[in-house]
Tab-separated table of C-alpha atoms and ligand atoms in Angstrom:
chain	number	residue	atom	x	y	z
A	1	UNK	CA	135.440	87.031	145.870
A	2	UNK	CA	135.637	90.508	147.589
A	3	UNK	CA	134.264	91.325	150.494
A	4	UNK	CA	131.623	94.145	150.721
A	5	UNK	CA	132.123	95.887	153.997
A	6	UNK	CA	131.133	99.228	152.873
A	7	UNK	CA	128.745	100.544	150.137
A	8	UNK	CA	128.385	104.242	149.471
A	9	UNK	CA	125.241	106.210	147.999
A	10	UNK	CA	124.705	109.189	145.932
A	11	UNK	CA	120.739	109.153	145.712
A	12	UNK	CA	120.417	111.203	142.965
A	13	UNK	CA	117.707	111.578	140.570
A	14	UNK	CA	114.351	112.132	142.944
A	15	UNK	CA	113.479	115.613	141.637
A	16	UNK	CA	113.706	114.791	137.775
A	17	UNK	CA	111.588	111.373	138.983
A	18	UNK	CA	108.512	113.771	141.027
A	19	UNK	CA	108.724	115.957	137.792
A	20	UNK	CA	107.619	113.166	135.460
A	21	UNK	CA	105.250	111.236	138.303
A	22	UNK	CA	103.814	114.175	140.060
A	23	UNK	CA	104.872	117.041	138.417
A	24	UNK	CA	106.942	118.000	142.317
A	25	UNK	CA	109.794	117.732	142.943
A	26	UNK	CA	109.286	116.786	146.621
A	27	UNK	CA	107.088	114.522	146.092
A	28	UNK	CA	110.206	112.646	144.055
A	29	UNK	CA	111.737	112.865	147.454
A	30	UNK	CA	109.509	111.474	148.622
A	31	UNK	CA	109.299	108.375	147.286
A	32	UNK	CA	113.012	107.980	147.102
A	33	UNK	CA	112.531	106.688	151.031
A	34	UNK	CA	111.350	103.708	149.841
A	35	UNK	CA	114.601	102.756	148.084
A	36	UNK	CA	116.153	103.944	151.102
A	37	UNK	CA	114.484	101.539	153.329
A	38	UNK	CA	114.788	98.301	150.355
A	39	UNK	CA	118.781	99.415	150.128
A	40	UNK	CA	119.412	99.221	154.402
A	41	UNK	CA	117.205	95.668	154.404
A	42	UNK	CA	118.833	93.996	151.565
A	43	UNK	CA	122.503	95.749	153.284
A	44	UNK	CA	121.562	93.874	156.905
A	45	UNK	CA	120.682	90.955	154.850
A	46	UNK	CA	123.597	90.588	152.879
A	47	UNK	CA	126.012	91.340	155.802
A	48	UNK	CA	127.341	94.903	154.874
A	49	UNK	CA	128.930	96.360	157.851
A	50	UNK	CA	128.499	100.186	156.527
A	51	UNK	CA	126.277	102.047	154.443
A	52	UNK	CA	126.399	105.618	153.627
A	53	UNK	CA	124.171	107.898	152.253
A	54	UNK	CA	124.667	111.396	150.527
A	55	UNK	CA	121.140	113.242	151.854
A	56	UNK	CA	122.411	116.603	151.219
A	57	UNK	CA	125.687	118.406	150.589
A	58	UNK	CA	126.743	121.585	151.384
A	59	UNK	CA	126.109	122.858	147.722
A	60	UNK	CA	122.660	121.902	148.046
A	61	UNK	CA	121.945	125.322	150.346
A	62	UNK	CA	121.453	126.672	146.699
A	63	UNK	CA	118.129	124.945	146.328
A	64	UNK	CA	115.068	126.709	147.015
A	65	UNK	CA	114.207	127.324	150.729
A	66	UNK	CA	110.599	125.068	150.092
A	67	UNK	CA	112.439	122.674	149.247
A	68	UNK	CA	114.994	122.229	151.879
A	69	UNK	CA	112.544	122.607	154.463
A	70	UNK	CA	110.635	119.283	152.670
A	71	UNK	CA	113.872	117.941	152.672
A	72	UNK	CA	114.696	118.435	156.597
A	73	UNK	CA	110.863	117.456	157.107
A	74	UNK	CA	111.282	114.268	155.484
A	75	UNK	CA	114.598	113.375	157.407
A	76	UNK	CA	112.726	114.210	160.617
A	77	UNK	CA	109.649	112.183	159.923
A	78	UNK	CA	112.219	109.524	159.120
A	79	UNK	CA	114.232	109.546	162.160
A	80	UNK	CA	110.826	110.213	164.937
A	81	UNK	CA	109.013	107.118	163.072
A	82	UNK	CA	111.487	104.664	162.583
A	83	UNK	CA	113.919	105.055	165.358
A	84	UNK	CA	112.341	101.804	167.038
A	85	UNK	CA	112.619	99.984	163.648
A	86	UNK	CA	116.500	100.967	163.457
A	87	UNK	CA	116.899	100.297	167.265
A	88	UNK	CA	115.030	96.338	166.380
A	89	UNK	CA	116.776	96.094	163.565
A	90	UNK	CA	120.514	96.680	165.754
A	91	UNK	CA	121.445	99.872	163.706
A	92	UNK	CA	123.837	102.380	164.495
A	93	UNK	CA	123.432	105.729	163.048
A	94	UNK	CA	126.258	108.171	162.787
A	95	UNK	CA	125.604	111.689	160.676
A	96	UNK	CA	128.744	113.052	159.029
A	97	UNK	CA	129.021	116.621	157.937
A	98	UNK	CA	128.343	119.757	159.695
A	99	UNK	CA	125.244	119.016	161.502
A	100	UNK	CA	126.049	121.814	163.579
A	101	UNK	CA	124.814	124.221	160.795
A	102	UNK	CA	121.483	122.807	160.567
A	103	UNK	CA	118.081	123.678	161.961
A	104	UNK	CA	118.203	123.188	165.618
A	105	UNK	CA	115.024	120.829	165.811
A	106	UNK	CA	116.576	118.496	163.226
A	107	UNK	CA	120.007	118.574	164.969
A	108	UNK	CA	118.129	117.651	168.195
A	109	UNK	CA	117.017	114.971	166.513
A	110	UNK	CA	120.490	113.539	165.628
A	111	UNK	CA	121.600	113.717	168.317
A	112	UNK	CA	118.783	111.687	170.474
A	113	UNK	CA	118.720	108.970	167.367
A	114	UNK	CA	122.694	108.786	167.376
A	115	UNK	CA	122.482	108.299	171.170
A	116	UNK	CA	120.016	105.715	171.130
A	117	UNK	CA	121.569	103.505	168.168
A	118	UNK	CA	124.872	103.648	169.906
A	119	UNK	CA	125.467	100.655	171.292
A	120	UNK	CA	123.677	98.669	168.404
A	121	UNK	CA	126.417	96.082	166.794
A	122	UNK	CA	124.508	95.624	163.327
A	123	UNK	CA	124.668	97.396	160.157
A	124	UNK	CA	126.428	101.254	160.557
A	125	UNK	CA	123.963	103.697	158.714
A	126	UNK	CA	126.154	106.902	157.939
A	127	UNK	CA	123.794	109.560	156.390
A	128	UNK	CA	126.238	112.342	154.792
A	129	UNK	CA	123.805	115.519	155.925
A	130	UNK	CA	125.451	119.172	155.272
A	131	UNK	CA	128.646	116.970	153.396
A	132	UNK	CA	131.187	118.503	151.435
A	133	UNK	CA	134.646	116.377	151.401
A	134	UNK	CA	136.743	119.640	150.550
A	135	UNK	CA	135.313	121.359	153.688
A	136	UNK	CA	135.771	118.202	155.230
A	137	UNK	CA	139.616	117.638	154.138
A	138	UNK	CA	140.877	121.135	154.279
A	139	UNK	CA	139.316	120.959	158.235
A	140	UNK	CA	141.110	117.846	159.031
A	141	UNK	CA	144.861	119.323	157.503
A	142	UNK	CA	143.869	122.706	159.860
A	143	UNK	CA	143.202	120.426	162.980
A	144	UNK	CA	146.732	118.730	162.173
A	145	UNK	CA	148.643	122.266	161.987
A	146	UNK	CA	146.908	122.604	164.856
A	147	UNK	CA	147.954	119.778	166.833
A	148	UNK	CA	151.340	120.455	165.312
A	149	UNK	CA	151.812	116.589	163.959
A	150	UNK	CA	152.566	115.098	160.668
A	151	UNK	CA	150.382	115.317	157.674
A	152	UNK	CA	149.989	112.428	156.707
A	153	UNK	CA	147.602	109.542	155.474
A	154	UNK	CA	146.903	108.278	159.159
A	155	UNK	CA	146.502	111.718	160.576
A	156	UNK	CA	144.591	113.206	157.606
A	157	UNK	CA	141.932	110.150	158.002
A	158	UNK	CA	142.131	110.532	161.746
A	159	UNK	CA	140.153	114.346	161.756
A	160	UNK	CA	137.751	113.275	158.836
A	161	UNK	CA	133.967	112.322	159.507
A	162	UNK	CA	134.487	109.584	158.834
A	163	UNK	CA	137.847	108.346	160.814
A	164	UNK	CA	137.178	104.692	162.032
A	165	UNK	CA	135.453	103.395	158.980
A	166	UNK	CA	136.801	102.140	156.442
A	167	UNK	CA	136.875	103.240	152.995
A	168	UNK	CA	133.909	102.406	150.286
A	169	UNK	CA	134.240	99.540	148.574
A	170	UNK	CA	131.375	100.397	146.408
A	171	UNK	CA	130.217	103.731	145.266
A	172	UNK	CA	126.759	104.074	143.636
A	173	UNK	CA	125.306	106.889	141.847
A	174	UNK	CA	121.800	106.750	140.028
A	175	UNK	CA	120.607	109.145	138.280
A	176	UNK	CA	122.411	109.343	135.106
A	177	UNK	CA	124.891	111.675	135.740
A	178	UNK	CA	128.429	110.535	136.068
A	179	UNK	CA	130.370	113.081	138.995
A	180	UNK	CA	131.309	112.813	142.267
A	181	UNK	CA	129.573	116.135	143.433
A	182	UNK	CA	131.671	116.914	146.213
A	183	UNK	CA	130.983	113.279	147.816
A	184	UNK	CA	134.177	111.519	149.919
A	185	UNK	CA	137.111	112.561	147.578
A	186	UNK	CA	139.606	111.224	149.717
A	187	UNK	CA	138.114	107.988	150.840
A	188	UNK	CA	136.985	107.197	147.400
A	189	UNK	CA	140.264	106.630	145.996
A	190	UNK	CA	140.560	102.918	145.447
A	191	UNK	CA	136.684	102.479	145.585
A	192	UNK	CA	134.805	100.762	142.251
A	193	UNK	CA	132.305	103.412	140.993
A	194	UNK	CA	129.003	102.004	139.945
A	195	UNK	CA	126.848	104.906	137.380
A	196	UNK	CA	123.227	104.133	137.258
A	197	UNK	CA	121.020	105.598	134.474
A	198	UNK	CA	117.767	104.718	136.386
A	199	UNK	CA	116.849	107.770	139.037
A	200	UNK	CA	116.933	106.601	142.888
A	201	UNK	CA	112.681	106.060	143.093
A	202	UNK	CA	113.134	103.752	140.646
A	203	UNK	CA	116.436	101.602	141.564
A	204	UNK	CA	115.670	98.468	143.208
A	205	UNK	CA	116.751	95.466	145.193
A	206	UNK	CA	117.315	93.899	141.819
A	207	UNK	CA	119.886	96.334	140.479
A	208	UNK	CA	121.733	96.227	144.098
A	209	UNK	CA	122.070	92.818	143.894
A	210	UNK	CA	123.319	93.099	140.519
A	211	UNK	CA	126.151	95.757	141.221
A	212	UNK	CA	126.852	93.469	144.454
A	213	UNK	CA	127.398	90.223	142.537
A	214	UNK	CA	129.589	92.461	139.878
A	215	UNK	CA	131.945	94.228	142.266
A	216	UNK	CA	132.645	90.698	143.884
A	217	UNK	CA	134.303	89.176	140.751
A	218	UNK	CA	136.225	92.633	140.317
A	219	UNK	CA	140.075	92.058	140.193
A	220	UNK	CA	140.851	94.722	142.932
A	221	UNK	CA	144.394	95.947	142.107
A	222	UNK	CA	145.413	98.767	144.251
A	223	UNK	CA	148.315	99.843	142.458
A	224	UNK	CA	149.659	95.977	142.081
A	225	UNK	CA	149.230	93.544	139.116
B	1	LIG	C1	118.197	113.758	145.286
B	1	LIG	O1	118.120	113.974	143.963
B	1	LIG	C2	119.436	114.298	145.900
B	1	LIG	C3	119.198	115.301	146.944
B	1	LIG	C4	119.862	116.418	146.969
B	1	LIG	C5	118.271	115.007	148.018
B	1	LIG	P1	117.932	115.411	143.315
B	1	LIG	O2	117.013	116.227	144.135
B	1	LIG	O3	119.250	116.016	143.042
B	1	LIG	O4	117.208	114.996	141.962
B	1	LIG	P2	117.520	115.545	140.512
B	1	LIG	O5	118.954	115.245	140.236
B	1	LIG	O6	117.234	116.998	140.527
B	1	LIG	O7	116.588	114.764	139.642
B	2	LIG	C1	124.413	115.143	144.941
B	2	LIG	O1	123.391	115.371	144.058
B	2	LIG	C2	123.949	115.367	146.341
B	2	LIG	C3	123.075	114.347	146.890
B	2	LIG	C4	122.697	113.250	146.312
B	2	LIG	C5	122.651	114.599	148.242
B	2	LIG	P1	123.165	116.799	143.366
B	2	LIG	O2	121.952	116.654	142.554
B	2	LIG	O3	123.171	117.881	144.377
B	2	LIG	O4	124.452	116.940	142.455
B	2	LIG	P2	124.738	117.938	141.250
B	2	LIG	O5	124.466	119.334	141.740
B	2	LIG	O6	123.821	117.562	140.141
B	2	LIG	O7	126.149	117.695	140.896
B	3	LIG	MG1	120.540	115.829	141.428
């Protein structure tokens, strides 16, 4: 059976989901939270040592400034409620992308919530905010020429966000659309890719147990027979 150590997200799907429900967008994004919170308890509970989750990439600047600032909102109401839950719960947040770009109260935010999950041993909650993997690869080959040392696999990995964990076992995407959308191109390259038709409001701890129980009877090859 393989282990899970790391399961990747791309939430996708809330703003077709508040169309039908609510006719809003937002409010789609809304209730996407709720999967977010069933996904991290059934993740502690079933031992996963990483989670990540695509919020927002740097593409999605293009949306409409209402809805990035519901977006942020949501994210901030997020982290100021439940840091205490995450803290209880052993959590250790880390934000990958440029979070330096962002809106300064939000990046405030990330940084008090990083500091205070620091030391927590549990499950490592990686929320991709402001993502792109080009931006993020091409940055990590500059900081090599920089250095002046080898490009290669170790040093590439060693100047992404996300050097010290390990790469996805598991990638997810609901939503019923089957790309990567700019969403940890290098990292991703042994990782199984799970395609979900139903939109993230409507996923469930049911279909995560499902793709769990499926990727552990995968025959992982890596190149090998
Ligand atoms: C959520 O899904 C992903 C985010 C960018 C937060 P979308 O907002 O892309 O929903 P759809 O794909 O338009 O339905
Ligand atoms: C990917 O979803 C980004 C997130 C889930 C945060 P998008 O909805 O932005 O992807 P595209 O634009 O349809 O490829
Ligand atoms: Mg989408």
């Amino acid at each position: 059976m393989n282990p899970v150590k790391h399961v990747a997200i791309i939430m996708d799907g809330n703003g077709r989901w508040g169309i039908r429900h609510n006719n809003s967008r937002n409010a789609g994004h809304r209730a996407g939270l709720n999967t977010v919170e069933t996904i991290i308890n059934e993740s502690i509970k079933e031992n996963i040592k990483y989670l990540s989750l695509f919020t927002f990439s740097t593409e999605n600047w293009k949306r409409p400034k209402i809805e990035i600032n519901f977006l942020f909102n949501l994210l901030e109401n997020f982290l100021s409620k439940k840091i205490n839950y995450l803290v209880k719960k052993k959590i250790k947040l880390k934000f990958i992308g440029a979070i330096n770009k962002l809106p300064s109260k939000l990046k405030k935010l990330i940084k008090e919530s990083e500091a205070k999950t620091l030391k927590n041993l549990g499950l490592q909650l990686n929320i991709a905010l402001n993502y792109g993997s080009k931006d993020e690869i091409i940055n990590s080959i500059k900081l090599i020429n920089k250095k002046n040392i080898m490009v290669n696999n170790k040093n590439i990995n060693k100047y992404l966000f996300t050097k010290d964990i390990p790469d996805p076992d598991i990638l997810i995407r609901t939503g019923n659309t089957q790309r990567l959308s700019n969403f940890m191109l290098w990292q991703l390259a042994y990782t199984e890719i799970f395609f979900e038709k139903k939109l993230w409001p409507d996923f469930n701890l049911n279909d995560f147990k499902k793709i769990l129980k499926k990727f552990r009877k995968i025959k992982r090859n890596f190149g090998s027979i």
